[in-house]
Each structure stands twice: as C-alpha cells, then as structure tokens.
Amino acid sequence: MSTRSTRNVHLLVLIHGMWGSPSNLASMHRIIEETRIQESSVDPDGTTLHVMLAETNQAESTYDGIDWGGERVATEASHIFQEIERLEEQGDKVTRFSVTGYSLGGLLARYVVGILNQRKFFVTVTPVNFNTIATPHIGLLTYPSFLSRLGSLLGPRLLSRTGEQFYGVDKWSNTGKSLLEVMADPGKEPFVYQRVFFQGLKLFPHIRIYANAVNDLTVPFMTAHVDLDDPFLNHDAHELIVDYDDEYFPVIKSFTVADTPSLKHKTVRLFTWEWFKSYNPPLPPRFQPSFPFNIISLALLPIIFPAFISLAILRLSIASHHSRSRIKLLESEDTSATERLVHIFGQLEHKVENIVVDIVDNSSAISYQENTKTPRVTAAQRKMVAVLNSLPQLKKERAYIPNVRNSHAAIIARDVKNFEFHKIGEGVLRHWADAFVM
C-alpha cells in the first residue's frame, strides 16, 4: 500500500466577529482559496496552504470576553491545536502559521497569538502573516453625541465581559489594567517575558490592518486604523478627492480633503419634496423602504423605534445574563486554570507589582479640545496607539465605501446573498489575499 510523503503546511486561521459565525467569512475563504489555486496553492518549497475557520466561538459565546474567546479558538475542540493534530495524523506537518481576524475576531487573534507564544508554539512553527479587518484595536471610542455616550454607558452592561473589555472598564490583571492595555504592553526589562501578546505579535514579519475610512458605525476609523487622527471626520461637509487603487477598489491609494466646504454638499430642507423622496428611516438595510413607504415608516416611527430599541435591549440583556452565568460556570469548572494566561499573568504580576511603577499609566488623562465629532481618547488608548505603531512591519490600508449607512459588513463582503452592495468589499479581500505571503 502506497503512502504519500509528508507535506509541509501553512495554517491560516480565520476568525469572525461579534455575534458572528464562520459563514460571515465565506467571501474571505473563497477569495483566498481562489487566489492560491490560481497561483498554485503549493509554495516552491513544497508548503501548501490550509485554511481553518474558527467555529467554536459563535453567536452568544462572543459575549464571554476576548480572553475566553481566544482560549476557545486556540484550545477547544475542532480548533488550532486539535486541527494541527488532525493534520499530523494524516501525514502533514504545520510549519508556518498565519491568522486573520475580522472585527472582534482581530482582538481574538491577538489573544490567540499570546497563547501560542506562551506555549512556545513559535519555537517550531514560523509565524508569517497577521491581519485584521475593521478591528477595534484600542477599544470602542466615545463620541460627543447622545447615542455614543449612551452606548458607552450601556455597552459594558449589555455586552457582558466583551463589552467591558471593548470600553476598557475591565480589570484583567492584578495591576488593574484592562485586557487591551495588557495586550499592547511591550514589557520592560527584566520583565519582558510577561508580555506574551505584544512580543508574540512582533514575531510576525508581515502585519497588515484594514480600516473603513468612513461610515463604519461599529468600528470607527481611528480604532481600526490605530490612529489618533481621523482625516475623514468632515468628509460630508468638505470635498474628498479619493484616488482608488485601480486593481483593488475600494482600497484607497491616496486622498485629499479640501480646506473649504464642498460646493456639492447641500443641506436638504426638512419636509420638502426632495427631503421626502430621499428620507431614509433609521432601520436596518433590509428594512429600508422606498418612497412613499419611507414616509409611512416616518409616521410610524414613534411606535416602531421605541419598540425596536426595547426589543434590542431586552435581547442584549438576556444574552448578557446568560453570558455572565456561563463565565461563572467556566471559571468554576476550568480544569486548566493554571495554564490560562489570565492566571499566569496574575502569578507573575503579584511578584513584581510592587517593583515596577509605570509613570505613564498612572498619569492623569490628557486634556484636549474636542469638536462636535472628535471622540474622547483616554491616556491608555493613546499609549496603545504609540506602542502598536512602533511595530516597524505594520502596514495599514483604508477602504472608502461611501453612500451606505454602515460599511462595517461591506468591507468583508459579509452577506452578498442578502445585500448586493456588500460585493464592494471583495476588492479589499483580493488585496488581502494577494498580499498574503506563503
């Protein structure tokens, strides 16, 4: 009986976002497979690409925190370590590793890298590509608007542990730092061994992040692009000249923002014929009615909107309650508690917390002038931006998707079956696939 020779495998893990499932990444999976087939999925040195969709952390499980989500992706059934064992059983050997995360999935990817680094995974497996798309790297920002402030108040309560970590109000380590702060901590000699997240990320020679320039109501530009400035804030009022990448539309090659208000920008007077015809009620895309039904929905808005908000809060509250109960059970039954990073960090920090004093972390928040759109950025977030941008191999890409209510799903062509306009994101995915290094 003949047996095939051992193949070297480059393992690529794809991780979806909040409330998501692997089906959200169908376009991403298809395009990377098509790209590799066209170029031959086998590298000149004989390494073949194997794509794995993270499945265990879906739907309500995404409420349970970046840490629990990362642990699931790395260690639970059907995921990284088990997938490697399965490949080895069929005669393959994983020699290279890459990961791409969308939205919350990008933060899970950073946590997974910390787990793998802690377990000395990269001693025998070479890290290659680390990518994120529309990921809130410095957490969710609070803008000076009523809805944004309400979100920052309710988010940590309605989204359970993940919400607390999104808004940086959790205390993940013994020093009182939030998880996102710890994940962006470069470490200091002689305690550099503690910072497995950032040190693990540094091992990847190819790091590329993608951000929506405009209209991402879920993960705004500044946090996805890891930036303290948003040159697109006033794009509605000022003329924005965008030079797209010819091959990868809607990826931006360059852009110019006019200093003076755009002549094209015109405010439509309320309750005029033009306003009635163009009015879009604050409803999800699939429920957007055209004229004249948009006016009927406007008349019903005092009934529909409170009912919709009440149902949404109720659903989130129930899911958050289930999540907190699940976390409590997981913590009490965790048989591998000594191996989880939160416990390892606790042990290490207990030994050094009275020795290391970080002046920057304890400084008061930086004061600044905010206009009507500029978000509040904390001192911790400013430090995260500085640390992450210190990575010399970090490359950033921006996608410009105008004329949509929320571009967050479109950037990865998340649901082209129900929303045809999501196809616009396929250019971003082709850019990601072509930039992928075998």
Tab-separated table of C-alpha atoms in Angstrom:
chain	number	residue	atom	x	y	z
A	1	MET	CA	0.000	0.000	0.000
A	2	SER	CA	1.447	3.346	-1.075
A	3	THR	CA	1.690	6.264	1.323
A	4	ARG	CA	2.169	9.861	0.320
A	5	SER	CA	5.143	11.822	1.567
A	6	THR	CA	4.767	14.311	4.402
A	7	ARG	CA	3.594	17.758	3.293
A	8	ASN	CA	4.622	20.976	4.979
A	9	VAL	CA	1.514	23.031	5.773
A	10	HIS	CA	0.998	26.763	6.172
A	11	LEU	CA	-2.002	27.017	8.530
A	12	LEU	CA	-4.200	30.111	8.091
A	13	VAL	CA	-6.844	30.681	10.778
A	14	LEU	CA	-9.821	32.975	10.025
A	15	ILE	CA	-11.765	34.398	12.993
A	16	HIS	CA	-15.163	36.120	12.701
A	17	GLY	CA	-16.549	38.956	14.804
A	18	MET	CA	-19.188	39.781	17.415
A	19	TRP	CA	-22.485	37.886	17.090
A	20	GLY	CA	-20.926	36.182	14.101
A	21	SER	CA	-20.377	32.752	12.630
A	22	PRO	CA	-17.923	31.241	10.134
A	23	SER	CA	-20.453	31.912	7.354
A	24	ASN	CA	-19.655	35.647	7.735
A	25	LEU	CA	-16.216	34.886	6.305
A	26	ALA	CA	-17.458	32.908	3.290
A	27	SER	CA	-16.259	35.531	0.787
A	28	MET	CA	-12.886	35.774	2.517
A	29	HIS	CA	-12.458	31.996	2.472
A	30	ARG	CA	-13.496	31.754	-1.182
A	31	ILE	CA	-11.177	34.522	-2.370
A	32	ILE	CA	-8.068	33.253	-0.556
A	33	GLU	CA	-8.720	29.778	-1.954
A	34	GLU	CA	-9.242	31.134	-5.490
A	35	THR	CA	-6.079	33.224	-5.258
A	36	ARG	CA	-3.989	30.293	-4.098
A	37	ILE	CA	-5.454	27.955	-6.748
A	38	GLN	CA	-4.632	30.452	-9.484
A	39	GLU	CA	-1.080	30.816	-8.210
A	40	SER	CA	-0.874	27.116	-7.247
A	41	SER	CA	-1.600	26.596	-3.574
A	42	VAL	CA	1.783	24.918	-3.139
A	43	ASP	CA	4.782	27.153	-2.436
A	44	PRO	CA	8.025	26.480	-4.394
A	45	ASP	CA	9.476	24.826	-1.290
A	46	GLY	CA	6.556	22.387	-1.143
A	47	THR	CA	4.482	24.134	1.536
A	48	THR	CA	0.724	24.023	0.961
A	49	LEU	CA	-1.907	26.377	2.378
A	50	HIS	CA	-4.583	25.024	4.724
A	51	VAL	CA	-7.402	27.391	5.771
A	52	MET	CA	-9.233	26.840	9.049
A	53	LEU	CA	-12.410	28.714	10.016
A	54	ALA	CA	-12.732	29.241	13.765
A	55	GLU	CA	-16.097	27.756	14.747
A	56	THR	CA	-16.311	27.302	18.493
A	57	ASN	CA	-16.825	30.953	19.499
A	58	GLN	CA	-20.117	31.875	17.804
A	59	ALA	CA	-23.260	33.940	18.402
A	60	GLU	CA	-23.875	34.465	22.153
A	61	SER	CA	-20.493	32.936	23.026
A	62	THR	CA	-18.888	36.123	21.688
A	63	TYR	CA	-20.239	37.944	24.762
A	64	ASP	CA	-17.922	35.947	27.027
A	65	GLY	CA	-14.834	38.087	26.565
A	66	ILE	CA	-11.781	38.346	24.337
A	67	ASP	CA	-9.893	36.060	26.704
A	68	TRP	CA	-12.424	33.234	26.803
A	69	GLY	CA	-12.998	33.593	23.064
A	70	GLY	CA	-9.263	33.376	22.424
A	71	GLU	CA	-8.934	30.321	24.656
A	72	ARG	CA	-11.717	28.607	22.721
A	73	VAL	CA	-10.216	29.355	19.326
A	74	ALA	CA	-6.799	28.083	20.420
A	75	THR	CA	-7.563	25.095	22.576
A	76	GLU	CA	-11.149	23.827	22.388
A	77	ALA	CA	-12.413	21.013	20.175
A	78	SER	CA	-12.042	21.456	16.417
A	79	HIS	CA	-9.602	24.341	16.723
A	80	ILE	CA	-5.958	25.228	16.358
A	81	PHE	CA	-4.175	22.591	18.429
A	82	GLN	CA	-6.657	19.859	17.524
A	83	GLU	CA	-6.545	20.875	13.859
A	84	ILE	CA	-2.766	20.560	13.919
A	85	GLU	CA	-3.076	17.102	15.480
A	86	ARG	CA	-5.570	16.094	12.789
A	87	LEU	CA	-3.241	17.275	10.033
A	88	GLU	CA	-0.323	15.410	11.572
A	89	GLU	CA	-2.385	12.223	11.800
A	90	GLN	CA	-2.888	12.337	8.028
A	91	GLY	CA	0.816	12.824	7.433
A	92	ASP	CA	1.099	16.629	7.239
A	93	LYS	CA	3.289	18.913	9.329
A	94	VAL	CA	2.357	22.506	10.196
A	95	THR	CA	5.499	24.586	9.679
A	96	ARG	CA	4.019	28.073	9.172
A	97	PHE	CA	1.185	29.964	10.827
A	98	SER	CA	-0.948	32.975	9.867
A	99	VAL	CA	-4.137	34.453	11.279
A	100	THR	CA	-6.719	36.966	10.073
A	101	GLY	CA	-9.449	38.388	12.296
A	102	TYR	CA	-12.482	40.450	11.368
A	103	SER	CA	-13.864	42.980	13.875
A	104	LEU	CA	-13.816	41.350	17.341
A	105	GLY	CA	-12.012	38.463	15.640
A	106	GLY	CA	-8.919	40.652	15.279
A	107	LEU	CA	-8.715	41.053	19.059
A	108	LEU	CA	-9.253	37.309	19.492
A	109	ALA	CA	-6.399	36.801	17.021
A	110	ARG	CA	-4.086	38.940	19.155
A	111	TYR	CA	-5.057	36.943	22.235
A	112	VAL	CA	-4.532	33.651	20.394
A	113	VAL	CA	-1.034	34.810	19.435
A	114	GLY	CA	-0.353	35.388	23.142
A	115	ILE	CA	-1.485	31.851	23.991
A	116	LEU	CA	0.663	30.347	21.228
A	117	ASN	CA	3.675	32.427	22.261
A	118	GLN	CA	3.248	31.415	25.912
A	119	ARG	CA	3.193	27.757	24.882
A	120	LYS	CA	6.392	28.126	22.814
A	121	PHE	CA	4.435	27.348	19.631
A	122	PHE	CA	6.595	29.685	17.550
A	123	VAL	CA	9.779	27.837	18.502
A	124	THR	CA	8.910	25.132	15.960
A	125	VAL	CA	6.279	26.874	13.775
A	126	THR	CA	7.156	30.035	11.822
A	127	PRO	CA	4.703	32.967	12.188
A	128	VAL	CA	4.138	34.681	8.821
A	129	ASN	CA	1.041	36.902	8.335
A	130	PHE	CA	-1.031	38.723	10.950
A	131	ASN	CA	-4.015	40.621	9.525
A	132	THR	CA	-7.097	42.335	10.885
A	133	ILE	CA	-10.057	43.945	9.142
A	134	ALA	CA	-12.203	46.589	10.893
A	135	THR	CA	-10.917	45.608	14.345
A	136	PRO	CA	-11.245	47.934	17.394
A	137	HIS	CA	-7.580	47.666	18.391
A	138	ILE	CA	-7.729	50.379	21.050
A	139	GLY	CA	-11.306	49.611	22.072
A	140	LEU	CA	-14.531	51.384	21.223
A	141	LEU	CA	-14.450	55.176	21.263
A	142	THR	CA	-16.956	57.556	22.817
A	143	TYR	CA	-18.032	60.410	20.562
A	144	PRO	CA	-19.711	63.603	21.835
A	145	SER	CA	-23.172	62.525	20.765
A	146	PHE	CA	-26.090	61.262	22.814
A	147	LEU	CA	-26.194	57.822	21.162
A	148	SER	CA	-22.442	57.298	21.502
A	149	ARG	CA	-22.451	58.262	25.173
A	150	LEU	CA	-25.459	56.044	25.754
A	151	GLY	CA	-23.608	53.200	24.049
A	152	SER	CA	-20.556	53.669	26.273
A	153	LEU	CA	-22.858	53.546	29.302
A	154	LEU	CA	-24.910	50.519	28.244
A	155	GLY	CA	-22.267	48.615	26.262
A	156	PRO	CA	-20.322	47.245	29.249
A	157	ARG	CA	-23.610	46.129	30.804
A	158	LEU	CA	-25.404	44.724	27.769
A	159	LEU	CA	-22.408	43.039	26.108
A	160	SER	CA	-21.183	41.262	29.253
A	161	ARG	CA	-17.429	40.676	29.608
A	162	THR	CA	-16.724	41.561	25.969
A	163	GLY	CA	-18.460	44.930	26.395
A	164	GLU	CA	-16.361	45.710	29.457
A	165	GLN	CA	-13.205	44.892	27.509
A	166	PHE	CA	-14.333	46.888	24.454
A	167	TYR	CA	-14.695	50.016	26.601
A	168	GLY	CA	-11.620	49.319	28.760
A	169	VAL	CA	-13.504	49.257	32.062
A	170	ASP	CA	-12.390	45.723	32.970
A	171	LYS	CA	-9.539	44.992	35.343
A	172	TRP	CA	-7.927	41.996	33.703
A	173	SER	CA	-4.628	41.980	35.555
A	174	ASN	CA	-3.634	42.368	39.192
A	175	THR	CA	-2.268	45.828	38.401
A	176	GLY	CA	-5.770	46.967	37.490
A	177	LYS	CA	-5.024	47.281	33.772
A	178	SER	CA	-7.653	46.389	31.199
A	179	LEU	CA	-7.058	43.453	28.845
A	180	LEU	CA	-6.487	45.726	25.838
A	181	GLU	CA	-3.809	47.602	27.792
A	182	VAL	CA	-2.084	44.338	28.688
A	183	MET	CA	-2.263	43.132	25.083
A	184	ALA	CA	-0.469	46.315	23.949
A	185	ASP	CA	2.155	46.235	26.701
A	186	PRO	CA	5.642	45.855	25.182
A	187	GLY	CA	7.151	44.832	28.515
A	188	LYS	CA	10.213	46.207	30.233
A	189	GLU	CA	13.474	44.569	31.047
A	190	PRO	CA	13.898	42.387	33.035
A	191	PHE	CA	10.191	41.516	32.925
A	192	VAL	CA	9.775	41.299	29.156
A	193	TYR	CA	8.793	37.620	29.437
A	194	GLN	CA	5.460	38.693	30.879
A	195	ARG	CA	4.266	40.437	27.730
A	196	VAL	CA	3.462	37.437	25.574
A	197	PHE	CA	0.848	39.266	23.482
A	198	PHE	CA	2.954	42.091	22.067
A	199	GLN	CA	6.135	40.023	21.963
A	200	GLY	CA	4.230	37.336	20.052
A	201	LEU	CA	2.830	39.893	17.615
A	202	LYS	CA	6.341	41.210	16.945
A	203	LEU	CA	7.342	37.767	15.669
A	204	PHE	CA	5.130	38.122	12.577
A	205	PRO	CA	7.163	39.639	9.716
A	206	HIS	CA	4.011	40.654	7.827
A	207	ILE	CA	1.408	42.659	9.769
A	208	ARG	CA	-1.316	44.456	7.838
A	209	ILE	CA	-4.537	46.028	9.102
A	210	TYR	CA	-7.549	47.272	7.129
A	211	ALA	CA	-9.930	50.028	8.238
A	212	ASN	CA	-13.042	51.672	6.853
A	213	ALA	CA	-12.297	55.321	6.189
A	214	VAL	CA	-15.961	56.343	6.549
A	215	ASN	CA	-19.386	55.106	7.585
A	216	ASP	CA	-18.251	52.338	9.933
A	217	LEU	CA	-20.711	52.851	12.767
A	218	THR	CA	-19.487	49.718	14.550
A	219	VAL	CA	-15.694	50.141	14.473
A	220	PRO	CA	-14.746	53.735	13.506
A	221	PHE	CA	-11.620	54.608	11.560
A	222	MET	CA	-9.375	55.698	14.433
A	223	THR	CA	-9.549	52.433	16.397
A	224	ALA	CA	-9.425	50.175	13.325
A	225	HIS	CA	-6.521	52.170	11.832
A	226	VAL	CA	-4.780	52.604	15.230
A	227	ASP	CA	-4.602	56.364	14.852
A	228	LEU	CA	-5.171	59.471	16.969
A	229	ASP	CA	-6.326	61.490	13.970
A	230	ASP	CA	-9.266	60.982	11.628
A	231	PRO	CA	-8.805	62.972	8.414
A	232	PHE	CA	-12.195	61.746	7.179
A	233	LEU	CA	-14.291	63.188	10.022
A	234	ASN	CA	-15.684	66.042	7.966
A	235	HIS	CA	-15.906	64.204	4.660
A	236	ASP	CA	-19.616	65.051	4.372
A	237	ALA	CA	-19.049	68.793	4.551
A	238	HIS	CA	-15.702	69.013	2.728
A	239	GLU	CA	-14.866	67.772	-0.721
A	240	LEU	CA	-12.953	64.495	-0.510
A	241	ILE	CA	-10.927	63.564	-3.567
A	242	VAL	CA	-10.132	59.857	-3.441
A	243	ASP	CA	-7.643	58.092	-5.678
A	244	TYR	CA	-8.588	54.426	-5.551
A	245	ASP	CA	-6.222	51.542	-6.139
A	246	ASP	CA	-7.138	50.582	-9.716
A	247	GLU	CA	-6.790	46.877	-9.017
A	248	TYR	CA	-8.351	46.743	-5.568
A	249	PHE	CA	-11.287	49.178	-5.459
A	250	PRO	CA	-12.393	50.420	-2.847
A	251	VAL	CA	-8.897	50.395	-1.279
A	252	ILE	CA	-7.522	53.947	-1.175
A	253	LYS	CA	-4.218	54.783	-2.834
A	254	SER	CA	-4.300	58.435	-1.782
A	255	PHE	CA	-6.795	61.163	-0.907
A	256	THR	CA	-7.130	64.909	-0.483
A	257	VAL	CA	-9.523	66.784	1.801
A	258	ALA	CA	-10.390	70.333	0.749
A	259	ASP	CA	-9.950	73.078	3.342
A	260	THR	CA	-13.141	74.820	2.295
A	261	PRO	CA	-16.688	73.435	2.433
A	262	SER	CA	-17.709	71.408	-0.592
A	263	LEU	CA	-19.932	73.075	-3.168
A	264	LYS	CA	-21.521	69.669	-3.711
A	265	HIS	CA	-22.560	69.480	-0.090
A	266	LYS	CA	-26.084	70.766	0.154
A	267	THR	CA	-28.388	70.512	3.127
A	268	VAL	CA	-31.863	69.468	2.049
A	269	ARG	CA	-34.564	71.483	3.784
A	270	LEU	CA	-36.783	69.470	6.067
A	271	PHE	CA	-40.205	68.365	4.802
A	272	THR	CA	-39.588	69.492	1.224
A	273	TRP	CA	-40.427	67.229	-1.715
A	274	GLU	CA	-36.714	66.448	-2.159
A	275	TRP	CA	-36.392	65.563	1.533
A	276	PHE	CA	-39.429	63.251	1.470
A	277	LYS	CA	-38.087	61.365	-1.565
A	278	SER	CA	-34.572	60.900	-0.119
A	279	TYR	CA	-35.517	60.226	3.504
A	280	ASN	CA	-34.046	57.010	4.942
A	281	PRO	CA	-35.588	55.906	8.241
A	282	PRO	CA	-33.203	54.664	10.969
A	283	LEU	CA	-33.816	50.993	10.162
A	284	PRO	CA	-31.518	48.111	9.126
A	285	PRO	CA	-30.694	47.993	5.367
A	286	ARG	CA	-33.006	45.083	4.586
A	287	PHE	CA	-35.944	47.028	6.047
A	288	GLN	CA	-35.266	50.276	4.193
A	289	PRO	CA	-38.480	51.211	2.319
A	290	SER	CA	-38.544	53.357	-0.811
A	291	PHE	CA	-40.803	56.325	-1.447
A	292	PRO	CA	-43.681	56.628	-0.466
A	293	PHE	CA	-43.370	53.822	2.111
A	294	ASN	CA	-40.461	55.631	3.740
A	295	ILE	CA	-42.902	58.396	4.680
A	296	ILE	CA	-45.330	55.869	6.122
A	297	SER	CA	-42.488	54.454	8.220
A	298	LEU	CA	-41.690	58.008	9.343
A	299	ALA	CA	-45.255	58.401	10.585
A	300	LEU	CA	-44.974	55.089	12.423
A	301	LEU	CA	-41.515	55.845	13.811
A	302	PRO	CA	-42.795	56.986	17.253
A	303	ILE	CA	-44.181	53.449	17.621
A	304	ILE	CA	-41.608	51.386	15.700
A	305	PHE	CA	-38.431	52.948	17.083
A	306	PRO	CA	-39.204	52.604	20.839
A	307	ALA	CA	-40.426	49.048	20.219
A	308	PHE	CA	-37.270	48.174	18.267
A	309	ILE	CA	-34.983	49.688	20.926
A	310	SER	CA	-36.874	47.912	23.721
A	311	LEU	CA	-36.613	44.561	21.965
A	312	ALA	CA	-32.915	45.093	21.250
A	313	ILE	CA	-32.150	45.986	24.879
A	314	LEU	CA	-34.187	43.012	26.090
A	315	ARG	CA	-32.349	40.639	23.763
A	316	LEU	CA	-28.948	42.020	24.737
A	317	SER	CA	-29.821	41.902	28.433
A	318	ILE	CA	-30.869	38.257	28.234
A	319	ALA	CA	-27.757	37.328	26.224
A	320	SER	CA	-25.531	39.235	28.667
A	321	HIS	CA	-27.156	37.478	31.641
A	322	HIS	CA	-26.598	34.090	30.004
A	323	SER	CA	-23.004	35.050	29.278
A	324	ARG	CA	-22.218	36.071	32.851
A	325	SER	CA	-23.745	32.824	34.121
A	326	ARG	CA	-21.707	30.884	31.570
A	327	ILE	CA	-18.488	32.700	32.549
A	328	LYS	CA	-19.099	31.958	36.214
A	329	LEU	CA	-19.554	28.288	35.395
A	330	LEU	CA	-16.497	28.242	33.128
A	331	GLU	CA	-14.336	29.839	35.807
A	332	SER	CA	-15.521	27.376	38.468
A	333	GLU	CA	-15.063	24.318	36.256
A	334	ASP	CA	-11.886	25.367	34.448
A	335	THR	CA	-9.621	22.348	34.873
A	336	SER	CA	-6.768	24.085	33.047
A	337	ALA	CA	-6.878	27.215	35.187
A	338	THR	CA	-3.129	27.171	35.822
A	339	GLU	CA	-2.489	27.251	32.059
A	340	ARG	CA	-4.810	30.140	31.186
A	341	LEU	CA	-2.985	33.392	30.524
A	342	VAL	CA	-5.041	35.383	32.998
A	343	HIS	CA	-3.788	33.137	35.805
A	344	ILE	CA	-0.208	33.150	34.536
A	345	PHE	CA	-0.248	36.940	34.436
A	346	GLY	CA	-1.705	37.068	37.925
A	347	GLN	CA	1.143	34.979	39.298
A	348	LEU	CA	3.832	36.997	37.540
A	349	GLU	CA	2.396	40.399	38.361
A	350	HIS	CA	1.981	39.514	42.029
A	351	LYS	CA	5.765	39.095	42.210
A	352	VAL	CA	6.642	42.384	40.552
A	353	GLU	CA	3.718	44.762	41.073
A	354	ASN	CA	5.493	46.440	43.999
A	355	ILE	CA	8.709	46.825	41.970
A	356	VAL	CA	7.620	48.170	38.612
A	357	VAL	CA	5.964	51.580	38.592
A	358	ASP	CA	4.767	52.855	35.240
A	359	ILE	CA	4.502	56.629	35.449
A	360	VAL	CA	2.672	56.948	32.148
A	361	ASP	CA	-0.086	54.555	33.160
A	362	ASN	CA	-0.733	56.444	36.368
A	363	SER	CA	-0.727	59.889	34.806
A	364	SER	CA	-3.931	61.832	34.560
A	365	ALA	CA	-5.938	61.878	31.352
A	366	ILE	CA	-4.599	64.202	28.675
A	367	SER	CA	-6.750	67.259	28.182
A	368	TYR	CA	-7.787	68.269	24.696
A	369	GLN	CA	-10.276	70.305	22.733
A	370	GLU	CA	-12.996	68.226	21.108
A	371	ASN	CA	-15.225	69.385	18.329
A	372	THR	CA	-18.647	68.017	17.541
A	373	LYS	CA	-17.259	64.803	16.068
A	374	THR	CA	-13.901	64.137	17.729
A	375	PRO	CA	-14.053	61.171	20.112
A	376	ARG	CA	-12.683	61.070	23.613
A	377	VAL	CA	-9.361	59.222	23.665
A	378	THR	CA	-8.027	58.093	27.038
A	379	ALA	CA	-4.392	58.154	28.122
A	380	ALA	CA	-4.373	54.337	27.981
A	381	GLN	CA	-5.634	54.385	24.386
A	382	ARG	CA	-3.013	56.942	23.396
A	383	LYS	CA	-0.330	54.655	24.771
A	384	MET	CA	-1.799	51.675	22.882
A	385	VAL	CA	-1.632	53.677	19.649
A	386	ALA	CA	2.014	54.595	20.268
A	387	VAL	CA	3.031	51.032	21.115
A	388	LEU	CA	1.222	49.332	18.224
A	389	ASN	CA	2.515	51.910	15.743
A	390	SER	CA	6.057	51.201	16.942
A	391	LEU	CA	5.928	47.881	15.066
A	392	PRO	CA	8.200	48.525	12.057
A	393	GLN	CA	6.484	45.865	9.929
A	394	LEU	CA	2.977	47.278	10.465
A	395	LYS	CA	1.210	48.306	7.247
A	396	LYS	CA	-2.195	49.982	7.089
A	397	GLU	CA	-4.844	50.059	4.378
A	398	ARG	CA	-8.008	52.175	4.128
A	399	ALA	CA	-11.205	51.347	2.275
A	400	TYR	CA	-13.532	54.133	1.162
A	401	ILE	CA	-17.134	52.919	0.938
A	402	PRO	CA	-19.480	55.954	0.760
A	403	ASN	CA	-23.245	56.079	0.322
A	404	VAL	CA	-24.007	53.277	2.793
A	405	ARG	CA	-25.395	53.579	6.299
A	406	ASN	CA	-22.833	51.206	7.836
A	407	SER	CA	-19.775	49.956	5.951
A	408	HIS	CA	-18.702	47.511	8.677
A	409	ALA	CA	-20.159	44.417	6.991
A	410	ALA	CA	-19.440	45.557	3.440
A	411	ILE	CA	-15.658	45.672	3.928
A	412	ILE	CA	-15.542	41.848	4.042
A	413	ALA	CA	-18.483	41.224	1.684
A	414	ARG	CA	-20.134	39.578	4.673
A	415	ASP	CA	-23.549	38.803	3.187
A	416	VAL	CA	-23.672	39.273	-0.590
A	417	LYS	CA	-26.702	36.977	-0.831
A	418	ASN	CA	-28.988	39.385	1.027
A	419	PHE	CA	-27.127	42.654	0.395
A	420	GLU	CA	-25.748	43.065	-3.093
A	421	PHE	CA	-23.828	46.216	-2.121
A	422	HIS	CA	-21.611	44.047	0.133
A	423	LYS	CA	-19.855	42.883	-3.050
A	424	ILE	CA	-17.886	46.128	-2.967
A	425	GLY	CA	-15.744	44.616	-0.199
A	426	GLU	CA	-14.406	41.907	-2.494
A	427	GLY	CA	-11.740	44.352	-3.689
A	428	VAL	CA	-10.469	44.642	-0.112
A	429	LEU	CA	-10.394	40.859	0.226
A	430	ARG	CA	-8.496	40.465	-3.056
A	431	HIS	CA	-5.935	42.967	-1.769
A	432	TRP	CA	-5.596	40.932	1.435
A	433	ALA	CA	-5.304	37.644	-0.464
A	434	ASP	CA	-2.715	38.953	-2.937
A	435	ALA	CA	-0.641	40.482	-0.124
A	436	PHE	CA	-0.671	37.165	1.756
A	437	VAL	CA	2.832	35.718	1.964
A	438	MET	CA	3.161	31.952	1.714
